[in-house]
Tab-separated table of C-alpha atoms in Angstrom:
chain	number	residue	atom	x	y	z
D	1	MET	CA	0.000	0.000	0.000
D	2	THR	CA	1.300	3.439	-0.830
D	3	ALA	CA	2.219	5.635	2.097
D	4	ALA	CA	-0.919	7.208	3.518
D	5	VAL	CA	-1.116	10.807	4.672
D	6	THR	CA	-2.123	10.976	8.318
D	7	ALA	CA	-4.817	13.522	9.083
D	8	PRO	CA	-4.020	15.580	12.189
D	9	ASP	CA	-7.524	15.286	13.647
D	10	ILE	CA	-10.388	12.846	13.447
D	11	ASP	CA	-12.079	12.949	10.067
D	12	TYR	CA	-15.655	12.537	11.224
D	13	LEU	CA	-17.014	11.981	7.733
D	14	ALA	CA	-14.592	9.100	7.148
D	15	VAL	CA	-15.625	7.383	10.389
D	16	ALA	CA	-19.284	8.388	10.133
D	17	PRO	CA	-20.496	4.904	9.083
D	18	MET	CA	-19.053	3.387	12.252
D	19	LEU	CA	-20.343	6.200	14.452
D	20	VAL	CA	-23.847	5.907	13.013
D	21	VAL	CA	-23.959	2.139	13.561
D	22	PHE	CA	-22.684	2.341	17.127
D	23	ALA	CA	-25.043	5.221	17.954
D	24	THR	CA	-27.976	3.258	16.554
D	25	GLY	CA	-26.955	0.279	18.679
D	26	VAL	CA	-26.990	2.465	21.795
D	27	LEU	CA	-30.438	3.794	20.892
D	28	GLY	CA	-31.593	0.193	20.447
D	29	VAL	CA	-30.377	-0.675	23.942
D	30	LEU	CA	-32.228	2.333	25.385
D	31	LEU	CA	-35.355	1.322	23.497
D	32	THR	CA	-35.093	-2.208	24.883
D	33	ALA	CA	-34.534	-0.972	28.433
D	34	PHE	CA	-37.111	1.811	28.737
D	35	ALA	CA	-39.771	1.559	26.014
D	36	PRO	CA	-43.074	-0.277	26.547
D	37	ARG	CA	-43.094	-3.866	25.355
D	38	THR	CA	-45.153	-3.151	22.215
D	39	ALA	CA	-43.016	-0.211	21.145
D	40	ARG	CA	-39.892	-2.180	21.965
D	41	HIS	CA	-40.645	-4.925	19.449
D	42	ARG	CA	-42.088	-2.660	16.784
D	43	GLY	CA	-39.345	-0.067	16.973
D	44	GLN	CA	-36.222	-2.207	16.834
D	45	LEU	CA	-36.401	-3.211	13.165
D	46	PRO	CA	-37.078	0.297	11.751
D	47	LEU	CA	-34.380	1.729	14.004
D	48	ALA	CA	-31.757	-0.866	13.041
D	49	THR	CA	-32.580	-0.673	9.349
D	50	ALA	CA	-32.498	3.127	9.358
D	51	GLY	CA	-29.144	3.127	11.135
D	52	LEU	CA	-27.560	0.691	8.688
D	53	VAL	CA	-28.981	2.492	5.658
D	54	GLY	CA	-27.765	5.795	7.077
D	55	ALA	CA	-24.298	4.359	7.563
D	56	LEU	CA	-24.334	3.090	3.973
D	57	VAL	CA	-25.305	6.559	2.727
D	58	CYS	CA	-22.392	8.060	4.687
D	59	LEU	CA	-20.059	5.516	3.132
D	60	VAL	CA	-21.284	6.377	-0.363
D	61	VAL	CA	-20.613	10.054	0.360
D	62	VAL	CA	-17.065	9.244	1.480
D	63	VAL	CA	-16.418	7.273	-1.701
D	64	ALA	CA	-18.071	9.894	-3.931
D	65	ARG	CA	-15.973	12.739	-2.566
D	66	GLY	CA	-12.793	10.745	-2.989
D	67	THR	CA	-10.660	13.213	-1.032
D	68	HIS	CA	-10.585	10.894	1.983
D	69	THR	CA	-9.393	7.807	0.147
D	70	GLY	CA	-5.803	6.776	0.838
D	71	THR	CA	-5.552	8.571	4.175
D	72	THR	CA	-5.651	7.620	7.806
D	73	THR	CA	-7.511	9.276	10.635
D	74	ALA	CA	-7.894	9.099	14.428
D	75	ALA	CA	-4.160	9.570	15.012
D	76	GLY	CA	-3.347	7.094	12.270
D	77	SER	CA	-5.287	4.239	13.856
D	78	ILE	CA	-7.954	3.937	11.131
D	79	ALA	CA	-7.202	3.576	7.428
D	80	VAL	CA	-9.519	5.031	4.808
D	81	ASP	CA	-8.601	3.220	1.620
D	82	GLY	CA	-10.096	1.079	-1.133
D	83	PRO	CA	-10.164	-2.333	0.575
D	84	ALA	CA	-11.573	-0.906	3.806
D	85	LEU	CA	-14.321	1.018	2.018
D	86	PHE	CA	-15.185	-1.934	-0.240
D	87	MET	CA	-15.502	-4.348	2.656
D	88	GLN	CA	-17.412	-1.834	4.766
D	89	GLY	CA	-19.911	-1.445	1.938
D	90	VAL	CA	-20.374	-5.206	1.598
D	91	VAL	CA	-20.679	-5.593	5.376
D	92	LEU	CA	-23.386	-2.924	5.582
D	93	VAL	CA	-25.455	-4.402	2.747
D	94	LEU	CA	-25.210	-7.901	4.212
D	95	ALA	CA	-25.922	-6.575	7.709
D	96	ILE	CA	-29.165	-5.016	6.435
D	97	LEU	CA	-30.192	-8.382	4.999
D	98	ALA	CA	-29.140	-10.149	8.216
D	99	VAL	CA	-31.287	-7.782	10.280
D	100	LEU	CA	-34.256	-8.509	8.015
D	101	LEU	CA	-33.631	-12.240	8.450
D	102	ILE	CA	-33.328	-12.021	12.243
D	103	ALA	CA	-36.511	-9.961	12.566
D	104	GLY	CA	-38.512	-11.610	9.798
D	105	ARG	CA	-39.302	-15.101	11.081
D	106	ARG	CA	-43.053	-15.670	11.247
D	107	GLY	CA	-44.384	-16.162	14.764
D	108	GLU	CA	-40.919	-15.881	16.322
D	109	PRO	CA	-40.064	-12.264	17.137
D	110	PRO	CA	-36.411	-11.944	18.137
D	111	PRO	CA	-35.450	-11.030	21.703
D	112	GLY	CA	-35.359	-7.286	22.230
D	113	GLU	CA	-31.588	-7.215	22.539
D	114	ALA	CA	-30.903	-9.187	19.324
D	115	LEU	CA	-30.857	-6.271	16.878
D	116	PRO	CA	-28.797	-3.901	19.083
D	117	LEU	CA	-26.244	-6.678	19.537
D	118	THR	CA	-26.211	-7.185	15.768
D	119	LEU	CA	-25.496	-3.485	15.314
D	120	PHE	CA	-22.594	-3.559	17.769
D	121	ALA	CA	-21.135	-6.582	15.971
D	122	THR	CA	-21.555	-4.762	12.667
D	123	GLY	CA	-19.710	-1.765	14.084
D	124	GLY	CA	-16.799	-4.006	15.004
D	125	LEU	CA	-16.878	-5.473	11.496
D	126	LEU	CA	-16.667	-1.975	10.003
D	127	LEU	CA	-13.650	-1.141	12.143
D	128	LEU	CA	-11.771	-4.419	11.682
D	129	PRO	CA	-10.731	-4.114	7.997
D	130	ALA	CA	-9.901	-0.432	8.517
D	131	ALA	CA	-7.701	-0.893	11.615
D	132	ASN	CA	-4.245	0.571	11.041
D	133	ASP	CA	-2.517	-0.592	14.201
D	134	LEU	CA	-2.548	-3.722	16.320
D	135	LEU	CA	-4.379	-2.203	19.276
D	136	THR	CA	-7.240	-0.911	17.126
D	137	MET	CA	-7.446	-4.272	15.392
D	138	PHE	CA	-7.685	-6.082	18.723
D	139	VAL	CA	-10.407	-3.712	19.940
D	140	ALA	CA	-12.303	-4.304	16.690
D	141	VAL	CA	-12.028	-8.079	17.097
D	142	GLU	CA	-13.434	-7.918	20.617
D	143	VAL	CA	-16.192	-5.443	19.734
D	144	LEU	CA	-17.183	-7.852	16.988
D	145	SER	CA	-16.894	-11.016	19.064
D	146	LEU	CA	-18.588	-10.155	22.354
D	147	PRO	CA	-22.033	-9.442	20.825
D	148	LEU	CA	-21.751	-12.599	18.728
D	149	TYR	CA	-21.119	-14.724	21.823
D	150	LEU	CA	-24.401	-13.447	23.232
D	151	LEU	CA	-26.322	-13.713	19.958
D	152	CYS	CA	-25.410	-17.385	19.652
D	153	GLY	CA	-27.223	-18.088	22.926
D	154	LEU	CA	-30.398	-16.100	22.198
D	155	ALA	CA	-32.766	-18.903	21.225
D	156	ARG	CA	-36.396	-19.259	22.263
D	157	THR	CA	-36.370	-22.944	21.271
D	158	ARG	CA	-33.541	-25.449	21.732
D	159	ALA	CA	-32.130	-23.092	24.344
D	160	LYS	CA	-29.720	-25.624	25.868
D	161	VAL	CA	-28.076	-26.327	22.521
D	162	ALA	CA	-27.805	-22.604	21.821
D	163	HIS	CA	-26.266	-21.942	25.230
D	164	GLU	CA	-23.743	-24.720	24.670
D	165	SER	CA	-22.729	-23.263	21.307
D	166	SER	CA	-22.455	-19.800	22.824
D	167	LEU	CA	-20.237	-21.032	25.658
D	168	LYS	CA	-18.035	-23.018	23.277
D	169	TYR	CA	-17.632	-20.008	20.994
D	170	PHE	CA	-16.833	-17.785	23.984
D	171	VAL	CA	-14.204	-20.096	25.484
D	172	LEU	CA	-12.413	-20.811	22.226
D	173	GLY	CA	-12.741	-17.177	21.196
D	174	GLY	CA	-10.985	-16.202	24.412
D	175	PHE	CA	-8.081	-18.477	23.526
D	176	SER	CA	-7.818	-16.950	20.058
D	177	ALA	CA	-7.823	-13.453	21.572
D	178	ALA	CA	-4.975	-14.469	23.864
D	179	PHE	CA	-2.963	-15.688	20.884
D	180	PHE	CA	-3.599	-12.393	19.101
D	181	VAL	CA	-2.524	-10.265	22.077
D	182	TYR	CA	0.615	-12.327	22.647
D	183	GLY	CA	1.466	-12.056	18.965
D	184	ALA	CA	0.954	-8.292	19.079
D	185	ALA	CA	3.350	-8.106	22.009
D	186	MET	CA	5.972	-10.072	20.071
D	187	VAL	CA	5.632	-7.840	17.019
D	188	TYR	CA	5.836	-4.762	19.217
D	189	GLY	CA	9.038	-6.144	20.716
D	190	PHE	CA	10.440	-6.507	17.208
D	191	ALA	CA	9.332	-3.173	15.731
D	192	GLY	CA	9.002	-0.961	18.812
D	193	SER	CA	5.579	0.156	17.605
D	194	VAL	CA	2.055	-1.158	17.064
D	195	SER	CA	1.444	1.104	14.057
D	196	PHE	CA	1.222	-0.777	10.771
D	197	PRO	CA	3.406	1.651	8.774
D	198	ASP	CA	6.135	1.432	11.439
D	199	ILE	CA	5.920	-2.366	11.614
D	200	GLY	CA	6.020	-2.613	7.819
D	201	ALA	CA	9.143	-0.448	7.702
D	202	ALA	CA	10.824	-2.550	10.404
D	203	VAL	CA	9.979	-5.778	8.558
D	204	ALA	CA	11.394	-4.394	5.310
D	205	ALA	CA	14.574	-3.270	7.075
D	206	GLY	CA	15.135	-6.695	8.676
D	207	GLY	CA	17.141	-6.985	11.854
D	208	ALA	CA	18.574	-9.366	14.387
D	209	ASN	CA	15.220	-10.021	16.078
D	210	ARG	CA	13.740	-11.938	13.149
D	211	PRO	CA	12.648	-14.899	15.354
D	212	LEU	CA	10.616	-12.487	17.458
D	213	LEU	CA	8.877	-11.252	14.319
D	214	LEU	CA	8.161	-14.758	13.048
D	215	THR	CA	6.746	-15.830	16.412
D	216	GLY	CA	4.518	-12.765	16.512
D	217	MET	CA	3.337	-13.351	12.951
D	218	ALA	CA	2.439	-16.950	13.761
D	219	LEU	CA	0.464	-16.008	16.872
D	220	LEU	CA	-1.397	-13.210	15.092
D	221	ALA	CA	-2.230	-15.619	12.280
D	222	VAL	CA	-3.668	-18.114	14.771
D	223	GLY	CA	-5.916	-15.445	16.260
D	224	LEU	CA	-7.293	-14.390	12.877
D	225	LEU	CA	-7.472	-17.879	11.356
D	226	PHE	CA	-9.803	-18.791	14.217
D	227	LYS	CA	-12.174	-15.987	13.202
D	228	ILE	CA	-11.940	-17.046	9.561
D	229	GLY	CA	-12.681	-20.659	10.486
D	230	ALA	CA	-9.596	-22.098	8.811
D	231	ALA	CA	-8.090	-25.475	9.694
D	232	PRO	CA	-6.787	-26.543	12.117
D	233	PHE	CA	-8.652	-23.827	14.057
D	234	HIS	CA	-12.081	-24.676	12.659
D	235	SER	CA	-13.377	-27.095	15.303
D	236	TRP	CA	-15.805	-24.522	16.709
D	237	VAL	CA	-17.478	-23.839	13.363
D	238	PRO	CA	-19.830	-26.854	12.924
D	239	ASP	CA	-20.925	-26.960	16.573
D	240	VAL	CA	-21.558	-23.211	16.849
D	241	TYR	CA	-23.266	-22.991	13.454
D	242	GLN	CA	-25.531	-25.910	14.350
D	243	GLY	CA	-26.410	-24.720	17.845
D	244	ALA	CA	-26.899	-21.004	17.247
D	245	PRO	CA	-30.249	-19.648	15.991
D	246	THR	CA	-30.187	-20.021	12.218
D	247	PRO	CA	-30.399	-16.276	11.403
D	248	VAL	CA	-27.423	-15.687	13.705
D	249	THR	CA	-25.598	-18.538	11.981
D	250	GLY	CA	-26.172	-16.747	8.680
D	251	LEU	CA	-24.678	-13.582	10.174
D	252	LEU	CA	-21.685	-15.549	11.452
D	253	ALA	CA	-21.054	-17.372	8.198
D	254	ALA	CA	-21.608	-14.521	5.764
D	255	VAL	CA	-20.644	-11.256	7.427
D	256	THR	CA	-18.038	-12.110	10.059
D	257	LYS	CA	-15.743	-13.751	7.540
D	258	ILE	CA	-15.497	-10.484	5.585
D	259	GLY	CA	-14.122	-8.507	8.503
D	260	ALA	CA	-11.694	-11.253	9.498
D	261	PHE	CA	-10.363	-11.584	5.961
D	262	GLY	CA	-10.058	-7.811	5.737
D	263	ALA	CA	-7.784	-7.800	8.761
D	264	PHE	CA	-5.845	-10.764	7.406
D	265	LEU	CA	-5.298	-9.076	4.037
D	266	ARG	CA	-4.033	-5.888	5.627
D	267	LEU	CA	-1.681	-7.688	7.987
D	268	PHE	CA	-0.071	-10.102	5.573
D	269	THR	CA	-0.039	-8.197	2.289
D	270	VAL	CA	0.851	-4.792	3.702
D	271	VAL	CA	2.388	-5.017	7.149
D	272	PHE	CA	4.229	-8.335	6.708
D	273	GLY	CA	4.769	-8.010	2.969
D	274	GLY	CA	8.515	-7.874	3.522
D	275	ALA	CA	8.397	-11.324	5.147
D	276	GLU	CA	6.436	-12.995	2.354
D	277	ARG	CA	9.013	-15.763	1.944
D	278	GLU	CA	8.432	-16.859	5.521
D	279	TRP	CA	4.626	-16.767	5.759
D	280	ARG	CA	3.573	-17.694	2.246
D	281	PRO	CA	4.478	-21.435	2.378
D	282	VAL	CA	2.816	-21.808	5.772
D	283	LEU	CA	-0.412	-20.140	4.681
D	284	THR	CA	-0.443	-22.214	1.507
D	285	VAL	CA	-0.416	-25.378	3.619
D	286	VAL	CA	-3.168	-23.932	5.819
D	287	ALA	CA	-5.265	-23.104	2.744
D	288	VAL	CA	-4.877	-26.609	1.289
D	289	LEU	CA	-5.630	-28.283	4.622
D	290	THR	CA	-8.682	-26.063	5.129
D	291	MET	CA	-10.276	-26.682	1.748
D	292	VAL	CA	-9.636	-30.434	1.821
D	293	LEU	CA	-10.915	-30.972	5.359
D	294	GLY	CA	-13.947	-28.769	4.808
D	295	ALA	CA	-14.996	-30.463	1.566
D	296	VAL	CA	-14.346	-34.045	2.641
D	297	ILE	CA	-15.896	-33.892	6.112
D	298	ALA	CA	-18.967	-32.081	4.758
D	299	VAL	CA	-19.822	-35.119	2.628
D	300	VAL	CA	-20.591	-37.326	5.636
D	301	GLN	CA	-22.711	-34.785	7.541
D	302	GLN	CA	-26.420	-35.469	8.051
D	303	ASP	CA	-27.454	-32.007	9.233
D	304	ILE	CA	-27.868	-29.187	6.717
D	305	LYS	CA	-26.390	-26.573	9.057
D	306	ARG	CA	-23.297	-28.693	9.620
D	307	ILE	CA	-23.014	-29.195	5.859
D	308	LEU	CA	-23.069	-25.439	5.340
D	309	ALA	CA	-20.624	-25.033	8.234
D	310	TYR	CA	-18.025	-27.313	6.694
D	311	SER	CA	-18.761	-25.676	3.359
D	312	ALA	CA	-17.810	-22.370	4.999
D	313	VAL	CA	-14.547	-23.954	6.150
D	314	ALA	CA	-13.770	-25.123	2.609
D	315	HIS	CA	-14.550	-21.679	1.166
D	316	ALA	CA	-12.172	-20.111	3.685
D	317	GLY	CA	-9.444	-22.284	2.182
D	318	PHE	CA	-10.324	-21.169	-1.347
D	319	MET	CA	-10.220	-17.532	-0.297
D	320	LEU	CA	-6.837	-17.977	1.380
D	321	LEU	CA	-5.407	-18.846	-2.033
D	322	GLY	CA	-6.048	-15.251	-3.025
D	323	VAL	CA	-4.212	-14.044	0.065
D	324	VAL	CA	-1.140	-16.224	-0.489
D	325	ALA	CA	-0.977	-15.041	-4.105
D	326	ALA	CA	0.110	-11.695	-2.588
D	327	SER	CA	-0.802	-9.781	-5.740
D	328	ARG	CA	-3.344	-7.199	-6.802
D	329	SER	CA	-5.307	-9.799	-8.746
D	330	GLY	CA	-5.283	-12.129	-5.745
D	331	ILE	CA	-6.600	-9.423	-3.428
D	332	ALA	CA	-9.262	-8.387	-5.957
D	333	GLY	CA	-10.341	-11.993	-6.375
D	334	THR	CA	-10.584	-12.441	-2.614
D	335	LEU	CA	-12.663	-9.279	-2.225
D	336	PHE	CA	-15.042	-10.395	-4.984
D	337	TYR	CA	-15.245	-13.912	-3.542
D	338	LEU	CA	-16.035	-12.572	-0.070
D	339	ALA	CA	-18.881	-10.438	-1.393
D	340	VAL	CA	-20.634	-13.084	-3.478
D	341	TYR	CA	-20.037	-15.814	-0.896
D	342	GLY	CA	-21.692	-13.634	1.735
D	343	PHE	CA	-24.867	-13.227	-0.287
D	344	GLY	CA	-25.071	-16.893	-1.243
D	345	THR	CA	-24.499	-18.166	2.278
D	346	LEU	CA	-26.913	-15.744	3.922
D	347	GLY	CA	-29.569	-16.724	1.386
D	348	ALA	CA	-28.977	-20.421	2.024
D	349	PHE	CA	-29.446	-20.011	5.773
D	350	ALA	CA	-32.559	-17.917	5.111
D	351	VAL	CA	-34.053	-20.926	3.300
D	352	VAL	CA	-33.063	-23.194	6.194
D	353	THR	CA	-35.203	-21.073	8.538
D	354	LEU	CA	-38.264	-21.957	6.453
D	355	VAL	CA	-37.992	-25.760	6.655
D	356	ARG	CA	-40.172	-26.757	9.591
D	357	ASP	CA	-42.466	-29.360	11.082
D	358	GLU	CA	-44.827	-29.291	14.054
D	359	ALA	CA	-41.923	-29.088	16.496
D	360	GLY	CA	-40.195	-26.203	14.736
D	361	GLU	CA	-37.179	-25.827	12.492
D	362	VAL	CA	-35.853	-29.032	10.899
D	363	THR	CA	-32.221	-29.378	9.863
D	364	ARG	CA	-31.954	-33.180	9.552
D	365	LEU	CA	-31.077	-33.826	5.943
D	366	SER	CA	-33.286	-36.920	5.689
D	367	SER	CA	-36.339	-34.793	6.508
D	368	TRP	CA	-35.697	-32.595	3.467
D	369	ALA	CA	-36.570	-35.378	1.016
D	370	GLY	CA	-39.018	-34.268	-1.665
D	371	LEU	CA	-39.187	-30.615	-0.608
D	372	GLY	CA	-38.560	-29.554	-4.192
D	373	ARG	CA	-41.867	-31.095	-5.257
D	374	ARG	CA	-43.942	-29.435	-2.556
D	375	SER	CA	-42.295	-25.981	-2.637
D	376	PRO	CA	-40.713	-25.713	-6.083
D	377	ILE	CA	-39.899	-21.985	-6.094
D	378	VAL	CA	-38.064	-21.774	-2.764
D	379	ALA	CA	-36.358	-25.113	-3.399
D	380	ALA	CA	-35.247	-23.901	-6.830
D	381	ILE	CA	-33.666	-20.787	-5.321
D	382	PHE	CA	-31.956	-22.926	-2.680
D	383	ALA	CA	-30.625	-25.230	-5.411
D	384	LEU	CA	-29.372	-22.168	-7.296
D	385	LEU	CA	-27.559	-20.910	-4.186
D	386	LEU	CA	-25.956	-24.333	-3.701
D	387	LEU	CA	-24.804	-24.346	-7.326
D	388	GLY	CA	-23.297	-20.913	-6.744
D	389	LEU	CA	-21.431	-22.161	-3.681
D	390	ALA	CA	-20.248	-25.134	-5.735
D	391	GLY	CA	-18.813	-22.795	-8.375
D	392	ILE	CA	-20.890	-23.918	-11.356
D	393	PRO	CA	-20.383	-21.710	-14.476
D	394	LEU	CA	-22.696	-18.706	-14.874
D	395	THR	CA	-22.899	-18.307	-11.115
D	396	SER	CA	-21.008	-15.857	-8.927
D	397	GLY	CA	-19.159	-18.680	-7.189
D	398	PHE	CA	-17.542	-19.745	-10.458
D	399	VAL	CA	-16.226	-16.244	-11.104
D	400	GLY	CA	-14.926	-15.956	-7.544
D	401	LYS	CA	-13.091	-19.260	-7.692
D	402	PHE	CA	-11.721	-18.514	-11.152
D	403	ALA	CA	-10.382	-15.172	-9.918
D	404	VAL	CA	-8.515	-16.562	-6.896
D	405	PHE	CA	-7.344	-19.692	-8.727
D	406	SER	CA	-5.951	-17.607	-11.604
D	407	ALA	CA	-4.100	-15.343	-9.190
D	408	ALA	CA	-2.663	-18.345	-7.344
D	409	VAL	CA	-1.443	-19.952	-10.593
D	410	ALA	CA	0.177	-16.674	-11.645
D	411	ALA	CA	1.970	-16.568	-8.291
D	412	GLY	CA	3.355	-20.092	-8.710
D	413	GLY	CA	0.753	-21.988	-6.702
D	414	SER	CA	-0.273	-24.466	-9.390
D	415	VAL	CA	-0.126	-27.469	-7.060
D	416	ALA	CA	-2.406	-25.777	-4.535
D	417	VAL	CA	-4.850	-24.875	-7.314
D	418	VAL	CA	-4.983	-28.489	-8.522
D	419	ILE	CA	-5.834	-29.589	-4.981
D	420	ALA	CA	-8.412	-26.810	-4.790
D	421	ALA	CA	-10.007	-28.039	-8.021
D	422	LEU	CA	-10.258	-31.555	-6.586
D	423	ALA	CA	-11.781	-30.180	-3.377
D	424	SER	CA	-14.263	-28.232	-5.495
D	425	ALA	CA	-15.226	-31.460	-7.265
D	426	VAL	CA	-15.933	-33.059	-3.892
D	427	ALA	CA	-18.027	-30.032	-2.938
D	428	ILE	CA	-19.996	-30.305	-6.201
D	429	TYR	CA	-20.846	-33.897	-5.305
D	430	LEU	CA	-21.989	-32.739	-1.860
D	431	TYR	CA	-24.274	-30.007	-3.173
D	432	ALA	CA	-25.601	-32.287	-5.920
D	433	LYS	CA	-26.497	-34.861	-3.264
D	434	VAL	CA	-28.641	-32.292	-1.477
D	435	ILE	CA	-30.336	-31.195	-4.716
D	436	VAL	CA	-31.078	-34.800	-5.639
D	437	LEU	CA	-32.617	-35.309	-2.207
D	438	LEU	CA	-34.857	-32.272	-2.742
D	439	TYR	CA	-36.171	-33.305	-6.143
D	440	PHE	CA	-35.709	-37.028	-6.725
D	441	HIS	CA	-36.565	-38.610	-3.374
D	442	GLU	CA	-40.051	-39.371	-2.183
D	443	PRO	CA	-41.208	-37.440	0.876
D	444	ARG	CA	-41.181	-39.536	4.025
D	445	ALA	CA	-43.922	-39.737	6.602
D	446	GLY	CA	-43.567	-36.842	8.969
D	447	SER	CA	-41.152	-35.019	6.673
D	448	ALA	CA	-40.716	-31.298	6.991
D	449	ALA	CA	-42.307	-28.688	4.757
D	450	ILE	CA	-41.178	-25.273	3.584
D	451	SER	CA	-43.277	-22.645	5.318
D	452	ARG	CA	-44.333	-19.498	3.536
D	453	PRO	CA	-41.601	-16.874	3.942
D	454	SER	CA	-42.413	-13.525	5.437
D	455	PRO	CA	-41.823	-10.508	3.165
D	456	LEU	CA	-38.577	-9.733	5.009
D	457	VAL	CA	-37.162	-13.228	4.593
D	458	ALA	CA	-38.329	-13.273	0.975
D	459	VAL	CA	-36.283	-10.123	0.330
D	460	VAL	CA	-33.174	-11.854	1.667
D	461	ILE	CA	-33.688	-14.992	-0.431
D	462	VAL	CA	-34.463	-13.096	-3.634
D	463	ALA	CA	-31.512	-10.730	-3.160
D	464	ALA	CA	-29.169	-13.691	-2.669
D	465	GLY	CA	-30.494	-15.382	-5.801
D	466	LEU	CA	-30.167	-12.232	-7.895
D	467	VAL	CA	-26.562	-11.643	-6.815
D	468	THR	CA	-25.672	-15.294	-7.449
D	469	VAL	CA	-26.952	-15.064	-11.016
D	470	GLY	CA	-26.117	-11.418	-11.704
D	471	ALA	CA	-22.501	-11.543	-10.549
D	472	GLY	CA	-22.085	-14.799	-12.462
D	473	VAL	CA	-23.460	-13.582	-15.775
D	474	LEU	CA	-22.201	-9.984	-15.502
D	475	PRO	CA	-19.313	-9.983	-13.014
D	476	GLY	CA	-17.648	-6.899	-14.499
D	477	PRO	CA	-19.069	-4.142	-12.273
D	478	LEU	CA	-18.428	-5.868	-8.938
D	479	LEU	CA	-15.096	-7.320	-10.042
D	480	GLY	CA	-14.085	-3.882	-11.312
D	481	LEU	CA	-14.843	-2.342	-7.926
D	482	ALA	CA	-12.835	-5.086	-6.217
D	483	THR	CA	-9.878	-4.534	-8.569
D	484	GLN	CA	-9.977	-0.810	-8.027
D	485	ALA	CA	-10.111	-1.294	-4.271
D	486	ALA	CA	-7.211	-3.758	-4.342
D	487	SER	CA	-4.898	-1.183	-5.918
D	488	PHE	CA	-4.586	0.579	-2.563
D	489	LEU	CA	-2.941	-2.465	-0.997
D	490	GLN	CA	-0.183	-2.748	-3.575
């Protein structure tokens, strides 16, 4: 990334999206605490949606003016550049859809604190890819994580399972935070600063304390790989995804990964770019291990949420190929992949919320037999989303995989790309198995049915389907934005 000019004071317009989201979250907490019960439930969704839309408008103004791009603000702790703005825009759009999904389930209004917690997590996600020093990045990780720990346990049904997933996520998340802090301390010992420009200069200059740097890099990578859900730090993913309320699982799978990858891109392509020879082989092995484990283990799962969880693990491995390419095309491919993956995954979990029987939501795969015959439209959209996740041509997933695979081949990672192609073939078999179950198996006695989606959930599903097809047939506009954003990191 080219040297950024540090603004002497806080540029309030540049940080306005984060301020608006956090302020809306505070208002949501006050509404939950002091408003009458009726107003509390009716007011949360309009308030959260207005706050997120307002933040998105502020972000558009920042991009349109252009004078803020390529700078830092808040004493150099927050970067205002292409990748940060791109990922903040994607996070805000997906957060709006996630809020609609959380609030839109028929007959199951969310707890009053659910949407304010979602807003606080979104604020952390906006800060994370823009963090320009290790302390700010750690604060962003914790601001993101703490609301998610609580959201995972907010379930009106299957409360014990949700509480178990929340506790597991909290305990393992605490370990990952400890790794991150210890790694930050090691890097500070090497560079004498927590500022990314200073650390980058120290890495480029070398020095006698190289082991201290490498240890710090490894520990920081562990902390962020946990958030990404990459192997061998992925063990929490299937259990938490299965136990958490399904709308929250969609938020975890689609939106959280964007912020974590944003931090990872900034750390390893900018700050540690001078140590590429050391970290690139290690991350290549992590990427290969992640995609292979995710694809293979997903095949034997019998719960749709666990299938999508291991699918998320495999996709993390595919995205890491763009990171290890360490090039503009690799970063652009990763940004594009993150965006389209977020829409497809959130839409898939939105469909999962609709599959129900008398006892409630059904995620057992065997109970999904024949759903395509009874609810052809929703099942068709779900099949389309699965094909997009599989990377079938004319879907957004194909373009995303092609972009990161091409960048990896250009960077000399042909062997990793061959393994990725084989893992993709396994994933295609997995998704095809689910589609065959939907359309070519007879419904069993007591099987689930797809309930009629509320207008809010329908918006989420349709938006996901449109992006899956639109970015697959006409990827130019979104890929162009990603390429333009990636230029600021090189």
